[in-house]
Coordinates of C-alpha atoms in Angstrom, one line a residue:
X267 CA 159.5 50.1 33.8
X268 CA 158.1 48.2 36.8
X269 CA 154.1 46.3 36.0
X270 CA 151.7 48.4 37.4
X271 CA 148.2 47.8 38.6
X272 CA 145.5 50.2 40.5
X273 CA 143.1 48.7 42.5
X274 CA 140.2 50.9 44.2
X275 CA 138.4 49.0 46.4
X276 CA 135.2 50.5 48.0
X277 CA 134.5 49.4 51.7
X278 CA 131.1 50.7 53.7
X279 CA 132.7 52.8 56.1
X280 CA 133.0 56.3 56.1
X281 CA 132.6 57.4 59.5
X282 CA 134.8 55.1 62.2
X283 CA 137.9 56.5 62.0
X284 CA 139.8 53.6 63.7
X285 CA 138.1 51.0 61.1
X286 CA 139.2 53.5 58.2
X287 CA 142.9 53.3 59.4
X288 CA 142.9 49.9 59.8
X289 CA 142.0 49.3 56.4
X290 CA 144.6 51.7 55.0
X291 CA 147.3 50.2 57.3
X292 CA 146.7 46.5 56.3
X293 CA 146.9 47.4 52.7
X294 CA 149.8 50.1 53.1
X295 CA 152.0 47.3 55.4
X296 CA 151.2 44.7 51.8
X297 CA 155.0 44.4 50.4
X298 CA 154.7 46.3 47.0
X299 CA 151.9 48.3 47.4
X300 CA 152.0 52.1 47.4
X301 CA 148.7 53.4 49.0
X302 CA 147.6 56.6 47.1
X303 CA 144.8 57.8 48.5
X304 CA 141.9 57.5 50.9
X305 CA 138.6 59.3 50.7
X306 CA 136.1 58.5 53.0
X307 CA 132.6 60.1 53.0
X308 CA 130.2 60.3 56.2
X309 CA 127.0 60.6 54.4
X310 CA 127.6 57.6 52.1
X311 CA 129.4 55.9 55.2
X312 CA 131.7 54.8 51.9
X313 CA 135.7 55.0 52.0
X314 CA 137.5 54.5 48.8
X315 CA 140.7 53.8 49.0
X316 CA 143.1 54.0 45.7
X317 CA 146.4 51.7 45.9
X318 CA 149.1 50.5 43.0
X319 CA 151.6 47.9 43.0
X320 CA 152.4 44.6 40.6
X321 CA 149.7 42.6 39.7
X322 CA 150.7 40.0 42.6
X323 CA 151.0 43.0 45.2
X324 CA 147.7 44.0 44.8
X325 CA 145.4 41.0 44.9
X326 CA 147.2 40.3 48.4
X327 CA 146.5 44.2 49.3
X328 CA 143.3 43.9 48.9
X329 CA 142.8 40.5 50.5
X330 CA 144.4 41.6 53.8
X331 CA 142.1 44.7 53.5
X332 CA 139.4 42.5 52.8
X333 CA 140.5 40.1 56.0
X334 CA 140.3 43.3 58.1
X335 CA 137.1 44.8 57.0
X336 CA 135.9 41.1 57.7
X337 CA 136.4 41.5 61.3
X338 CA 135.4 45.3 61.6
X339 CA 132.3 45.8 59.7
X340 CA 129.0 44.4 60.1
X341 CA 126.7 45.2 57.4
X342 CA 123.5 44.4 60.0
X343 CA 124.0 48.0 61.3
X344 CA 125.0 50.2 58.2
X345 CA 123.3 52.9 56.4
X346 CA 124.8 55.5 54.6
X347 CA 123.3 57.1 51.2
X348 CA 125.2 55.4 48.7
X349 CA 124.0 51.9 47.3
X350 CA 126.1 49.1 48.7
X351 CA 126.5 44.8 48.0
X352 CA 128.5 44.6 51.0
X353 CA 131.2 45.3 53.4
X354 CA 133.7 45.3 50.5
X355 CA 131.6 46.6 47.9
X356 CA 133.1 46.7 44.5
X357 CA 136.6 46.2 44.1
X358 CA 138.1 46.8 40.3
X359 CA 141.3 46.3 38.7
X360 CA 142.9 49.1 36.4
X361 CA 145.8 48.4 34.2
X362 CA 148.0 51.6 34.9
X363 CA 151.8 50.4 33.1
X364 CA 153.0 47.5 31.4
X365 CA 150.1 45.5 31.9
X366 CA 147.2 44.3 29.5
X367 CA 143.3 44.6 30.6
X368 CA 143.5 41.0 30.7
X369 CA 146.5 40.9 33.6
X370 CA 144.0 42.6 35.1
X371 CA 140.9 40.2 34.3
X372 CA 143.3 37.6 35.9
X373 CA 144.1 40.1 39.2
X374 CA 139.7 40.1 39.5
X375 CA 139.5 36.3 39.3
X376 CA 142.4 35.4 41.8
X377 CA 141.0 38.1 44.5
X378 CA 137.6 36.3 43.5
X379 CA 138.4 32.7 44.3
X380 CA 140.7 33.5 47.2
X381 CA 138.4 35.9 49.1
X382 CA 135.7 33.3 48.4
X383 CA 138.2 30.5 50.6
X384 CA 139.4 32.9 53.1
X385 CA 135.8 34.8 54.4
X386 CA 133.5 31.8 53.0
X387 CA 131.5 35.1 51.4
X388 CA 130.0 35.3 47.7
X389 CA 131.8 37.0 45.0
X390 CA 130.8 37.9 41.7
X391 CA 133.0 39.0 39.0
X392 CA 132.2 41.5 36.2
X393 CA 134.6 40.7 33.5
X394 CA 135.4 43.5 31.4
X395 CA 132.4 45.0 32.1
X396 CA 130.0 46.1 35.2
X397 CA 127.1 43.2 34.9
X398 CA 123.7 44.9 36.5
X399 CA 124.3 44.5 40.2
X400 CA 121.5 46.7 40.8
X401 CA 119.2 44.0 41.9
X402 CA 122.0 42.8 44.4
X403 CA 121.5 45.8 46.3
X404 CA 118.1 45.2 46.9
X405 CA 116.8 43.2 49.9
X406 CA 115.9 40.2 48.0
X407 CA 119.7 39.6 47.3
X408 CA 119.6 36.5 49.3
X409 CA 116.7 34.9 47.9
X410 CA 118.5 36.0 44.2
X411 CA 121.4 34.1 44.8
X412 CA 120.1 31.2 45.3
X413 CA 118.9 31.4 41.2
X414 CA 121.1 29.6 38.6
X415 CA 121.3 33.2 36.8
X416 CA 122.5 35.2 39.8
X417 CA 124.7 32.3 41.4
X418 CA 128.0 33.9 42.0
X419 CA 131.1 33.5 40.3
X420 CA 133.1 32.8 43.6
X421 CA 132.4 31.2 47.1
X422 CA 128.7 29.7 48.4
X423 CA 125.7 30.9 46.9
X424 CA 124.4 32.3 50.2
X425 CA 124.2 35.5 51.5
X426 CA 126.1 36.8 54.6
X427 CA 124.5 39.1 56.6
X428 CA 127.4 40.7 58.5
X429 CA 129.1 40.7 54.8
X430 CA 126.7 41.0 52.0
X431 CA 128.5 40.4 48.8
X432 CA 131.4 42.1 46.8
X433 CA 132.2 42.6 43.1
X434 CA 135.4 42.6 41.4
X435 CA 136.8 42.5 37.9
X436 CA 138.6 45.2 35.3
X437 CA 137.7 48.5 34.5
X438 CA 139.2 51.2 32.4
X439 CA 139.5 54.4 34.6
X440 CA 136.1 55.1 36.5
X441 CA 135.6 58.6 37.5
X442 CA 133.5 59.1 40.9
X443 CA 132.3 62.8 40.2
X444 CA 130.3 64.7 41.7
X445 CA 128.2 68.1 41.1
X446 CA 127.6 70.1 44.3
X447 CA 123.9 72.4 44.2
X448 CA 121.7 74.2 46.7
X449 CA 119.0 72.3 46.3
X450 CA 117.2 69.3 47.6
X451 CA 118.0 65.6 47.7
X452 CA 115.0 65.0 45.5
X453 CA 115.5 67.9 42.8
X454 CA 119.6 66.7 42.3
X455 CA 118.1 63.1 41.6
X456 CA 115.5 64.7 39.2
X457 CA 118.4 65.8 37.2
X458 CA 120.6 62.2 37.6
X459 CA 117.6 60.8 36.5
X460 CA 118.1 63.1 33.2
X461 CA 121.2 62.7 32.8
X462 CA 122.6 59.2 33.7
X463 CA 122.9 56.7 30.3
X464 CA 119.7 54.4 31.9
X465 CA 117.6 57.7 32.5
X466 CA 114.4 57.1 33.6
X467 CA 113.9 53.2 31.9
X468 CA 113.7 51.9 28.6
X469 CA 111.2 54.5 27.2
X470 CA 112.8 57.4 28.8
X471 CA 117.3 56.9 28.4
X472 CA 119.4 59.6 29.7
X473 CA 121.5 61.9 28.0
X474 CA 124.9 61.0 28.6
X475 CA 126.4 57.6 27.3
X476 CA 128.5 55.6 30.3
X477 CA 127.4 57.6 33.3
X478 CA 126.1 56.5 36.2
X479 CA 123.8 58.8 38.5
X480 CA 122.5 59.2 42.2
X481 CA 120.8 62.5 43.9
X482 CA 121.4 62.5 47.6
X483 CA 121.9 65.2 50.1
X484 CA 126.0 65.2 51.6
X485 CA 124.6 67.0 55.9
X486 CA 128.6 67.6 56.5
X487 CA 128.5 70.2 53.6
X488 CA 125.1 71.2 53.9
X489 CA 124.3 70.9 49.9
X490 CA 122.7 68.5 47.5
X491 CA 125.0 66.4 44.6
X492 CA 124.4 64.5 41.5
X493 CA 127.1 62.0 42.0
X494 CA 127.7 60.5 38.8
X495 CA 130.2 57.4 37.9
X496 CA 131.9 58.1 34.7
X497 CA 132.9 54.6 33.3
X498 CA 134.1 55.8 29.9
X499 CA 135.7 59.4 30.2
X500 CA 137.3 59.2 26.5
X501 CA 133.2 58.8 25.7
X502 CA 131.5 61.4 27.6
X503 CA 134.3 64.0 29.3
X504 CA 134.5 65.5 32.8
X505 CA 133.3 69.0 31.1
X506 CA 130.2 67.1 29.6
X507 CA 128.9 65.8 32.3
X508 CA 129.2 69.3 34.7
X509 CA 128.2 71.3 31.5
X510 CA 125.1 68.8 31.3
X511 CA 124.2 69.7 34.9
X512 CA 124.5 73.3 34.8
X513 CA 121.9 73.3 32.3
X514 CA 119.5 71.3 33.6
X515 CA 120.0 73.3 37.1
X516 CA 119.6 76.3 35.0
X517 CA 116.4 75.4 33.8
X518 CA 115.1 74.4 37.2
X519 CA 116.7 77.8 38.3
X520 CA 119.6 75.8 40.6
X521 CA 122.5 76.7 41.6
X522 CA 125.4 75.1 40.8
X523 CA 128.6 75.0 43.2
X524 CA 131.0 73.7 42.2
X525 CA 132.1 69.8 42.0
X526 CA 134.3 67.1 43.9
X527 CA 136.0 64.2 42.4
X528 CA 136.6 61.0 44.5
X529 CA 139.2 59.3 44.9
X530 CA 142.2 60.0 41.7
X531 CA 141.8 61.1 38.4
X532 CA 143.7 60.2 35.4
X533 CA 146.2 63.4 34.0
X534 CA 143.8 63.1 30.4
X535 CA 140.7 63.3 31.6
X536 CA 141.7 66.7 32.9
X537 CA 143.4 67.9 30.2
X538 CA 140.6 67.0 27.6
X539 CA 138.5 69.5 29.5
X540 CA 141.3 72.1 30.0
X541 CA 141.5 72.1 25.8
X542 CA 137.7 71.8 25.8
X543 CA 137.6 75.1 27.9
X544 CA 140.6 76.6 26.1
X545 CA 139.0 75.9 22.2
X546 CA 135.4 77.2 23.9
X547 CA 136.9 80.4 25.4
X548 CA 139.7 81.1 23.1
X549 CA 142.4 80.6 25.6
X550 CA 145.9 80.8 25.4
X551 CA 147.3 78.0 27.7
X552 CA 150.4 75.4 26.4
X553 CA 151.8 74.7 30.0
X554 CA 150.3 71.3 32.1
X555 CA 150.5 73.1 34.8
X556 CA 148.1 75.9 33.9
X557 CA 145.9 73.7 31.9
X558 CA 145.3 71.6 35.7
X559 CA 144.5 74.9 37.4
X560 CA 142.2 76.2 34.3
X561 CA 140.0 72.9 35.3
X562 CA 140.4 73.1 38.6
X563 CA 139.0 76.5 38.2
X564 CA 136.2 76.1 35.8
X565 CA 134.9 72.6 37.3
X566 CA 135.1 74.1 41.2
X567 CA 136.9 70.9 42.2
X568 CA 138.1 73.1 45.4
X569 CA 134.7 73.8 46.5
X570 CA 134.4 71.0 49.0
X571 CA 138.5 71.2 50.0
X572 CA 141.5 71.6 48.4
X573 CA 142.5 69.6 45.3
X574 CA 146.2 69.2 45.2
X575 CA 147.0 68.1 42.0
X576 CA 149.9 66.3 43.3
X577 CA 147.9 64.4 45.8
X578 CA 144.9 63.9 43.1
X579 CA 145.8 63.0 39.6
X580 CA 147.2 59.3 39.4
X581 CA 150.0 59.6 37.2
X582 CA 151.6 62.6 39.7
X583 CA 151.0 59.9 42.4
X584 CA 152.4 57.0 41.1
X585 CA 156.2 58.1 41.3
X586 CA 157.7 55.2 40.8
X587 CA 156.3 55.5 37.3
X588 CA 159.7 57.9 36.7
X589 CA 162.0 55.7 39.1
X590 CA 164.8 54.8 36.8
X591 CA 163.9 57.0 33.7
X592 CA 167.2 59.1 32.2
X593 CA 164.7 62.3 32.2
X594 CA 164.1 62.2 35.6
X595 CA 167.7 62.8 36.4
X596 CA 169.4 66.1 36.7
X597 CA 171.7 67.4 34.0
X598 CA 174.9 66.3 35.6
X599 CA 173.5 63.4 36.1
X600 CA 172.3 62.2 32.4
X601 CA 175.6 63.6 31.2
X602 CA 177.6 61.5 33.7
X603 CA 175.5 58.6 32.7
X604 CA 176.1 59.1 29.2
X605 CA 180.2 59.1 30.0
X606 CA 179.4 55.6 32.0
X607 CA 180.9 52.9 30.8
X608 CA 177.5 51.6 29.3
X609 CA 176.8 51.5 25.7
X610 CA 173.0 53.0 27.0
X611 CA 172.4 55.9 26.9
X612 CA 174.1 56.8 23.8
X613 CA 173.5 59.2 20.8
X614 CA 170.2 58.0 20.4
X615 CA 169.6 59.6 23.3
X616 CA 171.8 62.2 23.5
X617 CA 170.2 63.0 19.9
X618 CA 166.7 63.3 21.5
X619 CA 168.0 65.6 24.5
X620 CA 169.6 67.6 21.9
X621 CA 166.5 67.9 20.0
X622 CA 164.1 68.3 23.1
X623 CA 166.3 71.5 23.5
X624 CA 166.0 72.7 20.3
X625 CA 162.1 72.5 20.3
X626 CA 162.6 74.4 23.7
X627 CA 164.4 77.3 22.4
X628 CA 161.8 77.4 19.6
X629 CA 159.2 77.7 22.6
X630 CA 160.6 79.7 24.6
X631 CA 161.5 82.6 21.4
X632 CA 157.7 82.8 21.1
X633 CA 157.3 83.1 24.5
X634 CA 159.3 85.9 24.8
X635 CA 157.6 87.5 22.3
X636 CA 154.0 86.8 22.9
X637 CA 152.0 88.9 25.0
X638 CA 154.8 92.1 25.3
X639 CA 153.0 95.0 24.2
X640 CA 155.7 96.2 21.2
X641 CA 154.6 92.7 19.7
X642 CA 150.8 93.2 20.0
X643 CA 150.4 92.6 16.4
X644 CA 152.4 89.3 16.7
X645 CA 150.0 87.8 19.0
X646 CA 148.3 85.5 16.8
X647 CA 150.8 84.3 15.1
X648 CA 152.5 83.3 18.4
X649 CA 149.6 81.3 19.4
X650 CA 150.0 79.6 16.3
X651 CA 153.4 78.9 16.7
X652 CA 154.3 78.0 19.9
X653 CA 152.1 74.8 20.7
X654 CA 153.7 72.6 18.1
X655 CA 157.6 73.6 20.0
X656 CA 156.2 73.0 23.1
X657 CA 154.6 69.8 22.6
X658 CA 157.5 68.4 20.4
X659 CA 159.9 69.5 23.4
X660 CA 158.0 66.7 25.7
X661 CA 157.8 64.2 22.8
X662 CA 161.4 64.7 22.4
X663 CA 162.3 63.9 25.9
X664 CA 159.9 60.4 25.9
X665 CA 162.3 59.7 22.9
X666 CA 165.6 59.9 25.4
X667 CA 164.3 56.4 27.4
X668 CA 162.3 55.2 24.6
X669 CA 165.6 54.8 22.6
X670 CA 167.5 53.3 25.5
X671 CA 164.6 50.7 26.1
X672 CA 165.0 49.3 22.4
X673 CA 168.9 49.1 22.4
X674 CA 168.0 47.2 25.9
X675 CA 165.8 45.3 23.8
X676 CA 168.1 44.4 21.4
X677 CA 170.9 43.7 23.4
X678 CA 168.3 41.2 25.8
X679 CA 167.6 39.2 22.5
X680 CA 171.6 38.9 22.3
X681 CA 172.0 37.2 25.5
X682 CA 169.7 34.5 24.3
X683 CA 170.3 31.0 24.7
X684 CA 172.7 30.1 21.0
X685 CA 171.3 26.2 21.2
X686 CA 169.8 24.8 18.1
X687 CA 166.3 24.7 19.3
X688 CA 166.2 28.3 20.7
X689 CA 168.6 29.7 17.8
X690 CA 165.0 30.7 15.8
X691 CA 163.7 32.4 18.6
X692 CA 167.0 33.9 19.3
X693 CA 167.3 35.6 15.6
X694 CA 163.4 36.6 15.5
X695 CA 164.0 38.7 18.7
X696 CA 167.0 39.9 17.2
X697 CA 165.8 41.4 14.1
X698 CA 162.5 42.3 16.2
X699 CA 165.3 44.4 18.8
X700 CA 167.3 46.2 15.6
X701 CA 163.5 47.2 14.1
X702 CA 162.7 48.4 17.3
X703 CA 166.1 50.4 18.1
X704 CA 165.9 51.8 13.9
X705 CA 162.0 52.9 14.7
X706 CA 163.1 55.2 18.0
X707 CA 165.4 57.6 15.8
X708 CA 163.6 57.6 13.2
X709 CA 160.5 58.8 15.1
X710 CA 162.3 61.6 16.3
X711 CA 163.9 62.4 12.6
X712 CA 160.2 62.4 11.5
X713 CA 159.2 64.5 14.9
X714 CA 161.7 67.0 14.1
X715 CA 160.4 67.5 10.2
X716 CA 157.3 69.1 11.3
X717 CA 158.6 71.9 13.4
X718 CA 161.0 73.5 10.4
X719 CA 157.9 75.4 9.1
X720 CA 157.4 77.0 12.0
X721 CA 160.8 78.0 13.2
X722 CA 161.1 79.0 9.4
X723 CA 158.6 82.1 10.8
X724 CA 159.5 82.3 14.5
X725 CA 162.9 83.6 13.2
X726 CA 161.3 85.8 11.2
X727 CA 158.5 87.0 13.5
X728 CA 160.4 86.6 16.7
X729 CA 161.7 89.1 18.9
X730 CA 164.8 90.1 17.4
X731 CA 166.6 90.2 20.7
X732 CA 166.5 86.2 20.5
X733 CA 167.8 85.8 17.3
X734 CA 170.8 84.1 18.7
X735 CA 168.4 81.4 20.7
X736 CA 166.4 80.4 17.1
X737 CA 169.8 80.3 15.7
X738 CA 171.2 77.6 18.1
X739 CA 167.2 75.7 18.3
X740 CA 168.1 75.7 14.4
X741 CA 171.3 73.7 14.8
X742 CA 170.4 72.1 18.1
X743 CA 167.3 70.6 15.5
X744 CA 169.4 69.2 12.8
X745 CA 172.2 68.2 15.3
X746 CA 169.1 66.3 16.4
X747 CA 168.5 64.7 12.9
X748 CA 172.2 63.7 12.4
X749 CA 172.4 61.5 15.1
X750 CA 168.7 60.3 14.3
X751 CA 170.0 59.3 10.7
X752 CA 173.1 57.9 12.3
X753 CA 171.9 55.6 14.8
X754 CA 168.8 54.3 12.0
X755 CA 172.2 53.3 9.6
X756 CA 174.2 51.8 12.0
X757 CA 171.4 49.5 12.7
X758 CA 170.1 48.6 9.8
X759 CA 173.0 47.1 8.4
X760 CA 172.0 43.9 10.4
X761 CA 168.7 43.7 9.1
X762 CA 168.2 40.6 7.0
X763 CA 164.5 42.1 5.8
X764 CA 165.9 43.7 2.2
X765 CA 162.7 45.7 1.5
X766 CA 162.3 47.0 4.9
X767 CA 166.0 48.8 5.3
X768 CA 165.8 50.1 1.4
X769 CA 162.6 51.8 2.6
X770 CA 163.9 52.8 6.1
X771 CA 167.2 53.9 4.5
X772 CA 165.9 56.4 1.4
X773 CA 163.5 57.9 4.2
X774 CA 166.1 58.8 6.9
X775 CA 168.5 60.4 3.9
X776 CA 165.0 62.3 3.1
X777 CA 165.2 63.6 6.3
X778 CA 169.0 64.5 7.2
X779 CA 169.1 66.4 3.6
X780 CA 165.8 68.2 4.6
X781 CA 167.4 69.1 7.8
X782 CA 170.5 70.3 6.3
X783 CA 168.8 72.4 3.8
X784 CA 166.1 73.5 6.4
X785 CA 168.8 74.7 8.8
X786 CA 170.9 76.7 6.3
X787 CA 167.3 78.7 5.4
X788 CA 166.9 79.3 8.8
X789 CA 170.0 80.8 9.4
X790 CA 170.5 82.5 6.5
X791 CA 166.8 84.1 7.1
X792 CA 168.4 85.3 10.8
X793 CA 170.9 87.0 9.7
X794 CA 169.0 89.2 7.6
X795 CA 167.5 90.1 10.5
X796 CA 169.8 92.8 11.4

C-alpha cells in the first residue's frame, strides 16, 4: 500500500471566495496530492483545507499553497474570531498509512526550512507536540521574536506584517469540534473556560484532558459555539466533550443544538461514541453504517448542514487507501485472480475469503432470527451472538491481503542480491518473510477458534429455516482452518529457528483437530434439529 500523509493546513481566509479557490487549486494541481476537503468559515475568516499524498507530495502542496496565500493575503487587514499567527496559520503533518510519526516530523522540518527560503517569513516548528503559541498571537509577537527563547526554528527572527508567522510539525489526529447553543458569545466561553484542559489558569484547570476551547458567536448561523480542538481523541472522546457541554449548558439553563465538526474525522473517533451511546442506551447496532448515523444523530453533526459521511470521515475519503487491495474487487474478479498465473493470491487467501464467509453466514442466521416476533424470547441471546460473527467476518477479509503481503514479503527477500556480503541480509529477510507468511494463517486459525462456541448455540437457537446456512458456515469455518494449517506447514519447513516451528507446529495441529471435532458437533447438533 501506497505512503500516506495528511496535511491540514489552516490559512486566514474564510470569506474571499476567489482567494479560497486559489488556494485549493494550487494544492489540488500538486502531482500526488488528493485534496479532501475544504471548509472555510466567515466568522473565523479561517479556511481549513484537508489534503493526502506521499510524504514528498505534500510538503510541495502545501508550499505552492503557501506561495499563493503569499501573494493573496495580507494579514494588515484581517479579523475574524478565531486566534491566528499568520496567513498560514498552523500547518500539521498526520501519519495516515505506512508512515511513522517521525516521517512526519521530517515532512514539518522540510516545509519549515523551505517556506523560510522561499517567503523569507518565520516558522516555528512544534515537534511532536503543540509548544504554547499563545503568546505569538498576541500583538507583542514581534518584539517576542526577537528573544533567544521565542527565536523561530525556521527563517529571520522578524515579524512580517502582511504574513505574521506559521507553525508546523506532527500531530496525531486533531479534531476541530464544535458545540452549537442559543446563547451569547460570552456565556459559550464561560463554559470553554470550564471545560478546556488549561481552564481558567493554574489554580483553576479544566475538566477535560487534551482539549482546546474558544466561545465566540458564528452571525451566518445566528448561534453561539464552544469550539473545542480535540488533540487526543483516544484520551477524552467526541461524546465526552458534547456530553461535558450539555451539562454545563444545563446548569446555566442553555440550550444545546447540535454540533459541527471541521474539516475530517477519523472512522474511530466516531465509532468510540457510537459504542459509547450503544453500551449507555442499550442499543442493538453491529453494522458501520448504522453506528455513523447513530452519531450523527445523537451529536447533531447535521445541524449546521449536511454531514456526508463519505465526504467527512478520512478513511472513506482517502480511496486510494483500497486501490489495489483483493477485497476491493468483485467476486469474479478475486476468483479470476486467484486462477492467474501468480502464486498470490493463493489458499492463504482463498482460506480467509472462505472463512470471512463462514463468519457471514453465522451473522446473518442471527440476523434472521433476531427481532421476528416468533423469536421474541431469543432476542437476547442474539445480541449476544451476533457481534462476534460479524466482527470476525471483517477480520477475516483484512486476512485475504494481509496473507498476500507476507508471501510478497517473502518472495521480495528472495530476489535479493546472492553476493557474499549481502547473503546475511539476504537469509535474515528470508526467515523474517516465512515468519511473517506462517503468522497470517495462523491468525486466522486462531480467529476462527473463538467463534465455534457461538455457532455451537446459533445452530441450536437459530431459526430453524436456516439450518442449512449454519451447516455450510460450519464447513465453510473449518474449510477455513485446513487451509490455515496448510499454508502454516508448508512454510515452516524452511524455518531454520527449531524452537519456533515446534511451537508454531503443535499449535496449528491444536487448531485443525479442534476444528474438525468442532464441526462434526455442529453438524451433528443440526440435524437433530428436525
Amino acid at each position: 500500500m501506497a505512503r500516506l500523509v495528511e496535511c491540514v493546513p489552516n490559512f486566514s481566509e474564510g470569506r474571499n471566495k476567489e482567494v479560497i479557490d486559489a488556494i485549493s487549486a494550487a494544492i489540488s494541481s500538486t502531482p500526488g496530492c488528493s485534496l479532501l476537503d475544504v471548509d472555510p468559515g466567515a466568522s473565523t475568516n479561517r479556511t481549513v483545507y484537508t489534503f493526502v499524498g506521499s510524504p514528498e507530495a505534500v510538503v510541495e502542496g502545501a508550499l505552492n499553497a503557501a506561495r499563493q496565500a503569499f501573494s493573496l493575503i495580507d494579514m494588515r487587514k484581517h479579523s475574524g474570531e478565531h486566534p491566528r499567527t499568520g496567513a498560514m496559520d498552523v500547518c500539521p503533518f498526520i501519519p495516515v498509512q505506512n508512515v511513522s510519526m517521525d516521517d512526519c516530523v521530517q515532512c514539518a522540518n522540510m516545509l519549515g526550512q523551505k517556506l523560510a527560503e522561499m517567503l523569507h517569513v518565520p516558522v516555528e516548528g512544534f515537534g511532536l507536540l503543540f509548544r504554547t503559541i499563545r503568546a505569538v498571537r498576541r500583538p507583542i509577537a514581534q518584539m517576542l521574536l526577537k528573544r533567544d527563547e521565542w527565536a523561530p526554528d525556521f527563517g529571520p527572527a522578524d515579524f512580517v506584517p502582511s504574513w505574521g508567522a506559521t507553525v508546523t510539525g506532527a500531530r496525531k489526529f486533531l479534531i476541530a469540534y464544535n458545540v452549537n447553543l442559543i446563547s451569547t458569545k460570552e456565556q459559550a466561553h464561560r463554559i470553554a473556560l470550564d471545560i478546556r484542559e488549561q481552564g481558567r489558569g493554574k489554580d483553576q484547570p479544566g475538566q477535560l484532558k487534551k482539549v482546546q476551547g474558544i466561545g465566540w458567536y458564528l452571525d451566518e448561523a445566528n448561534l453561539a459555539q464552544v469550539s473545542t480542538n480535540i488533540l487526543d481523541y483516544e484520551v477524552t472522546p467526541l461524546h465526552a466533550v458534547y456530553e461535558e457541554i450539555c451539562r454545563d449548558a444545563e446548569d446555566l439553563n442553555l440550550p444545546v443544538v447540535g454540533s459541527q465538526i471541521v474539516g475530517l474525522i477519523p472512522l474511530k473517533a466516531l465509532l468510540d461514541s457510537a459504542d459509547f451511546y450503544i453500551q449507555r442506551d442499550r442499543l442493538f447496532i453491529i453494522e458501520e453504517e448504522h453506528k455513523v448515523r447513530l452519531v450523527i444523530s445523537k451529536l447533531g453533526l447535521d445541524s449546521l448542514g449536511p454531514f456526508n459521511p463519505k465526504e467527512r470521515i478520512i478513511e472513506y475519503m482517502v480511496k486510494s487507501q483500497e486501490d489495489g487491495q483483493l477485497v476491493s474487487l468483485s467476486l469474479r474478479q478475486f476468483v479470476q485472480s486467484v486462477g492467474a498465473r501468480t502464486a498470490a493470491p493463493g489458499g492463504g487467501s482463498v482460506s480467509a475469503a472462505v472463512g470471512a464467509m463462514g463468519a457471514a453466514l453465522g451473522a446473518m442466521v442471527g440476523q434472521m432470527t433476531y427481532g421476528k416476533r416468533q423469536f421474541e424470547n431469543l432476542d437476547s441471546v442474539m445480541r449476544r451472538l451476533i457481534p462476534p460473527f460479524y466482527q470476525a467476518m471483517n477480520e477475516l477479509l483484512d486476512m485475504v491481503d494481509a496473507d498476500s503481503s507476507a508471501f510478497n514479503s517473502y518472495m521480495a527477500a528472495l530476489k535479493m542480491p546472492k553476493k557474499t556480503a549481502e547473503e546475511m541480509k539476504r537469509e535474515a529477510a528470508m526467515q523474517e518473510g516465512l515468519k511473517q507468511a506462517v503468522a497470517v494463517p495462523l491468525a486466522l486459525a486462531e480467529r476462527i477458534s473463538i467463534l465455534w462456541p457461538s455457532l455451537k448455540e446459533m445452530v441450536v437457537y437459530g431459526n430453524f429455516s436456516c439450518k442449512s446456512d449454519a451447516q455450510v458456515a460450519a464447513k465453510a469455518l473449518e474449510t477455513a482452518v485446513f487451509g490455515a494449517y496448510y499454508n502454516v506447514t508448508i512454510n515452516l519447513k524452511d524455518i531454520t529457528d527449531e524452537a519456533f516451528r515446534a511451537a508454531i507446529q503443535r499449535r496449528a495441529s491444536e487448531l485443525l483437530h479442534e476444528a474438525k471435532d468442532s464441526s462434526a458437533a455442529i453438524l451433528h447438533a443440526a440435524e437433530k434439529r428436525n
